[in-house]
Short mmCIF file of C-alpha atoms in Angstrom, two decimals:
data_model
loop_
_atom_site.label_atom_id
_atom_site.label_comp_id
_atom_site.label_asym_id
_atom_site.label_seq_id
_atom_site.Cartn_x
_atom_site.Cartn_y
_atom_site.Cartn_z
CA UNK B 1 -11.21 233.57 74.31
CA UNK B 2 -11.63 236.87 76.51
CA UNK B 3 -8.40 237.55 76.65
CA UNK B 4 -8.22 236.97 72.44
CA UNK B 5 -10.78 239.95 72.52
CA UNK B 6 -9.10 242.04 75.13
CA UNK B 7 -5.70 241.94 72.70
CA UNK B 8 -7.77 242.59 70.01
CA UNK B 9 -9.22 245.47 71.45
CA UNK B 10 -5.82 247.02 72.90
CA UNK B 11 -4.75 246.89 69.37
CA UNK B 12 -7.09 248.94 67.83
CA UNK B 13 -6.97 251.34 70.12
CA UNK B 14 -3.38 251.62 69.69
CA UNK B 15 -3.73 251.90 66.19
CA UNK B 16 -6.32 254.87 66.80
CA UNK B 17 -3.90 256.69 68.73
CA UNK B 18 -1.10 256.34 65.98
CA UNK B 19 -3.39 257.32 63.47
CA UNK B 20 -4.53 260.75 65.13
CA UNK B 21 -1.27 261.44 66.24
CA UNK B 22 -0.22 261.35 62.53
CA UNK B 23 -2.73 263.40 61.67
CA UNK B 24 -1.26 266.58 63.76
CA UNK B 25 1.99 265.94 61.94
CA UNK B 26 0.28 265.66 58.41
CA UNK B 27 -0.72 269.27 58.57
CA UNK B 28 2.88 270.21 58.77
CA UNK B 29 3.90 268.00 55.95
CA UNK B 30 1.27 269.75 54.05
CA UNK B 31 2.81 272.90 54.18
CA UNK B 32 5.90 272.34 53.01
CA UNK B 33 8.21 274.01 55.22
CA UNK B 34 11.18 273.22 53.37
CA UNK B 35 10.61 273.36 49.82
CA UNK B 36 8.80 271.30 47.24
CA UNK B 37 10.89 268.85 45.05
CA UNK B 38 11.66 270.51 41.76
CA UNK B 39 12.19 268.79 38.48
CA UNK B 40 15.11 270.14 38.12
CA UNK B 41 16.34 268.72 41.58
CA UNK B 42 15.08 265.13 40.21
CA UNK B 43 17.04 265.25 37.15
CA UNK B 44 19.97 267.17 36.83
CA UNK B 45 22.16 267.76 33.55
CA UNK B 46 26.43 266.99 34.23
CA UNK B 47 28.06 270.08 32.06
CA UNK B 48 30.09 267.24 30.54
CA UNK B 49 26.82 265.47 28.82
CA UNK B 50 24.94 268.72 27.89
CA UNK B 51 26.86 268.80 24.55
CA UNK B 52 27.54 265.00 24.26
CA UNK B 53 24.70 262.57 21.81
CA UNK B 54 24.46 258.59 21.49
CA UNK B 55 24.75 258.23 17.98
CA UNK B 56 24.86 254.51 17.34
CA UNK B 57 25.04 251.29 19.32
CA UNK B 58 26.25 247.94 17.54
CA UNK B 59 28.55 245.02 17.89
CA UNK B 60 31.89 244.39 17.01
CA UNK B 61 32.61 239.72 17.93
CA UNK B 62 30.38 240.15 20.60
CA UNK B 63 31.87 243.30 22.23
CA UNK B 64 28.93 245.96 22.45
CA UNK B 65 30.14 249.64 20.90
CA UNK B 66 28.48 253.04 20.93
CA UNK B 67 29.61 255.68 19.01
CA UNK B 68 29.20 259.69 20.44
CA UNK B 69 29.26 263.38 19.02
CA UNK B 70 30.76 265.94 20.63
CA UNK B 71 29.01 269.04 19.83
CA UNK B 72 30.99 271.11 21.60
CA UNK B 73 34.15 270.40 19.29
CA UNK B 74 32.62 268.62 16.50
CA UNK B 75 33.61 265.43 17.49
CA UNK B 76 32.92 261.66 16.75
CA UNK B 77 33.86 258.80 19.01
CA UNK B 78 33.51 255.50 19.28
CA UNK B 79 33.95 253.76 22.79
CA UNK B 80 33.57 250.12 23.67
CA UNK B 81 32.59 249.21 26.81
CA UNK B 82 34.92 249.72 29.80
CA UNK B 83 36.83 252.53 27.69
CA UNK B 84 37.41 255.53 28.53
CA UNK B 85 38.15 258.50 26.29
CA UNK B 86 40.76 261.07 25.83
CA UNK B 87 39.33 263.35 28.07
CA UNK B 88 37.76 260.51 30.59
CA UNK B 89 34.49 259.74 29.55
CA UNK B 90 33.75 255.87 30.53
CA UNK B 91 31.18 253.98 28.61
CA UNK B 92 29.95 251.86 31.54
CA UNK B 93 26.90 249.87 30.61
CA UNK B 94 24.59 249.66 27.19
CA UNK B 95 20.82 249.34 27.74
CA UNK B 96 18.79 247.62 24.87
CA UNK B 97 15.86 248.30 26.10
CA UNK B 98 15.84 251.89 26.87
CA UNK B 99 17.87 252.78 23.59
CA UNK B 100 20.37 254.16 26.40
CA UNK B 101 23.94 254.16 27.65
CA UNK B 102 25.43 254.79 31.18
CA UNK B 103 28.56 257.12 30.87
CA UNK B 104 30.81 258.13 33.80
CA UNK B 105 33.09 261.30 33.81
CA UNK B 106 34.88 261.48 37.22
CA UNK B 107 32.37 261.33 40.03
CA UNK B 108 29.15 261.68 37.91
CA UNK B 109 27.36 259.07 35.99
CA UNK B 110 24.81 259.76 33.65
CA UNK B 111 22.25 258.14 30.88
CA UNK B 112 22.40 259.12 27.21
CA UNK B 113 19.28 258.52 25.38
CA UNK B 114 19.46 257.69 21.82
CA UNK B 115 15.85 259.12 20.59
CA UNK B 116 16.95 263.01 21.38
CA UNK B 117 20.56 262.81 22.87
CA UNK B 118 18.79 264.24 26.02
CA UNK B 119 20.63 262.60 29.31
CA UNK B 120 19.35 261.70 32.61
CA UNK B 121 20.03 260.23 35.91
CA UNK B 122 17.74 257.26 36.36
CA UNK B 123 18.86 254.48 38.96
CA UNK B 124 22.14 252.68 37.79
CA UNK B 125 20.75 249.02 39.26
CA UNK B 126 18.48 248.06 35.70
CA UNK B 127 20.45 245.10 34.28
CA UNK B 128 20.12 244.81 30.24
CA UNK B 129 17.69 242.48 30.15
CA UNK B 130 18.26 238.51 29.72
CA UNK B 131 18.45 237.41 26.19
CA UNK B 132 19.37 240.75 24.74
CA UNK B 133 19.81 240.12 21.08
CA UNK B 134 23.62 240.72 20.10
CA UNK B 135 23.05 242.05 16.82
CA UNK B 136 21.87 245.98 16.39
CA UNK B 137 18.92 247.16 18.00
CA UNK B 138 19.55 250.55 16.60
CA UNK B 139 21.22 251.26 13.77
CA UNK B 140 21.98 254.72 12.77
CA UNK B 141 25.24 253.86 13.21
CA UNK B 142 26.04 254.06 9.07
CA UNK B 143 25.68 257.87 9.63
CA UNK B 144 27.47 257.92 11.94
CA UNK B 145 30.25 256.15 10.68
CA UNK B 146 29.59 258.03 7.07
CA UNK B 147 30.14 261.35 9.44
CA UNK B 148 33.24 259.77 11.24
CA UNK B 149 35.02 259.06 7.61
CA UNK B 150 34.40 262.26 6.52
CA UNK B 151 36.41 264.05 9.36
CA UNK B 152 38.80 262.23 9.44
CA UNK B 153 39.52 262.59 5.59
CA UNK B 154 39.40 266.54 6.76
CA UNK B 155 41.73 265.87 9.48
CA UNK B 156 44.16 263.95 6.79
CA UNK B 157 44.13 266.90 4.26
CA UNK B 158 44.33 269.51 6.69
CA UNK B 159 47.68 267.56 7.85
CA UNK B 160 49.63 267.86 4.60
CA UNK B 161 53.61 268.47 4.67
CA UNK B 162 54.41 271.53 3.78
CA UNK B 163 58.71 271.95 2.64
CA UNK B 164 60.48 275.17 2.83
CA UNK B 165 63.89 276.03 2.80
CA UNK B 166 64.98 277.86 6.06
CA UNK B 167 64.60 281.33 4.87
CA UNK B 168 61.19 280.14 4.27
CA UNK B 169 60.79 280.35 0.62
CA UNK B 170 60.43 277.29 -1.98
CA UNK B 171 63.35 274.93 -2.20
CA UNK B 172 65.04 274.59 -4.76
CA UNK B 173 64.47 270.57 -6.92
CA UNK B 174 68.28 270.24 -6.99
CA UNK B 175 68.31 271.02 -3.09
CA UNK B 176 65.83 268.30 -2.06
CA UNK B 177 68.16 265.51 -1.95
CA UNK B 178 69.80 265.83 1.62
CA UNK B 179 70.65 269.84 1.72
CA UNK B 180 67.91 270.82 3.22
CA UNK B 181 64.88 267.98 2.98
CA UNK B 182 64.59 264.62 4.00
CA UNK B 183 67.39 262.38 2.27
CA UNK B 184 65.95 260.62 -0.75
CA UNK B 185 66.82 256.51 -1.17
CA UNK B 186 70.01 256.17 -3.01
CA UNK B 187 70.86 252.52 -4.53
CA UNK B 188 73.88 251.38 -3.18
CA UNK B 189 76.45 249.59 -5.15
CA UNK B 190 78.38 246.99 -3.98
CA UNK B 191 81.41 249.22 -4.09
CA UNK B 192 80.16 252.09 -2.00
CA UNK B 193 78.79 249.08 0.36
CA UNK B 194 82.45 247.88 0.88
CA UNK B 195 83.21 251.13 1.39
CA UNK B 196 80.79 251.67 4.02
CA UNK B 197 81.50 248.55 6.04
CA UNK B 198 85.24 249.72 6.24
CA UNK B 199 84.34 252.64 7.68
CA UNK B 200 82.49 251.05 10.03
CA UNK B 201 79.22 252.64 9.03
CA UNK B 202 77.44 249.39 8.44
CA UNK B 203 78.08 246.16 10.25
CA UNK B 204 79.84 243.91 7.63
CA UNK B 205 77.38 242.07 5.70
CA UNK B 206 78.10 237.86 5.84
CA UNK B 207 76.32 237.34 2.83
CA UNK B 208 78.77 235.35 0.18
CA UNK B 209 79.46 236.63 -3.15
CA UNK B 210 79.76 234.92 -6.36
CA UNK B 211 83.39 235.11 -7.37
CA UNK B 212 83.54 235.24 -11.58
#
């Protein structure tokens, strides 16, 4: 029993000691010497996500979808995830619960929020949780894809073919076929078919004919 109390006591003394050496060092901490944390140290921006925005996040069979806007070039994506896009940004993991998705660009990986398009680095370890619900949990995704038809209709019309003759004025209607367009489809006659085979510009054709 005495030598329960003696322990006892040798501990607390011990933990005395620790406690008032801490104490010298506390003073330091205190001060700061180095620096306080800044927000802006806890949470930086990549340059790649300042003009990015999580538009919409839905299902397609089972395989989860979110759809982006490029600011910066007036944009819409959508990416599926485990895609990349053109210029390398990975959809990497959909979060129901925050209304969030984890996008990687090279070396950095950062969160997209749906509420303001804001993005953040907040750990990467958060699982979706069990039992998410397949079906939309946000869905401003027909605006999205209402915006996403409409430039690509732009796109389409801003693609027409324009023909001009090489001196770069109109060509002429009786010029279009072969001189200096496209060739137009010609119906071939069963004459200018044997023809062709004897030249050797078709393969022969093994198909019998009806002899009258």
């Amino acid at each position: 029993m005495k030598a329960v109390v003696t322990l006892s006591f040798t501990a607390l003394l011990l933990m005395a000691a620790h406690a008032a050496e801490w104490e010298r060092y506390q003073v330091i901490l205190d001060r700061h010497p180095f620096g306080a944390l800044t927000a802006k140290d806890a949470t930086v921006t990549p340059d790649y996500a300042k003009s990015l925005r999580l538009s919409a996040i839905w299902t397609v069979h089972g395989q989860l979808r979110a759809g982006f806007e490029d600011a910066a070039v007036k944009r819409d994506f959508v990416l599926a995830c485990g895609e990349k896009s053109e210029d390398g940004l990975e959809l990497v993991e959909v979060r129901y619960a925050d209304e969030a998705v984890v996008v990687r660009k090279g070396t950095e990986t950062t969160v997209l929020h749906m509420q303001a398009g804001a993005s953040t680095n907040t750990p990467l370890n958060i699982a979706p949780p069990p039992g998410s619900p397949a079906a939309l949990t946000i869905n401003p995704w027909r605006e999205f894809y209402e915006r996403y038809r409409s430039r690509r209709r732009e796109e389409r019309s801003n693609q027409v073919m324009q023909i001009t003759a090489p001196d770069g004025g109109p060509v002429p209607q009786m010029q279009m076929n072969g001189a200096v367009a496209p060739p137009m489809p010609t119906a071939i006659t069963p004459e200018m078919e044997s023809q062709l085979q004897t030249q050797g510009v078709i393969p022969p054709s093994h198909k019998k004919r009806k002899s009258y």
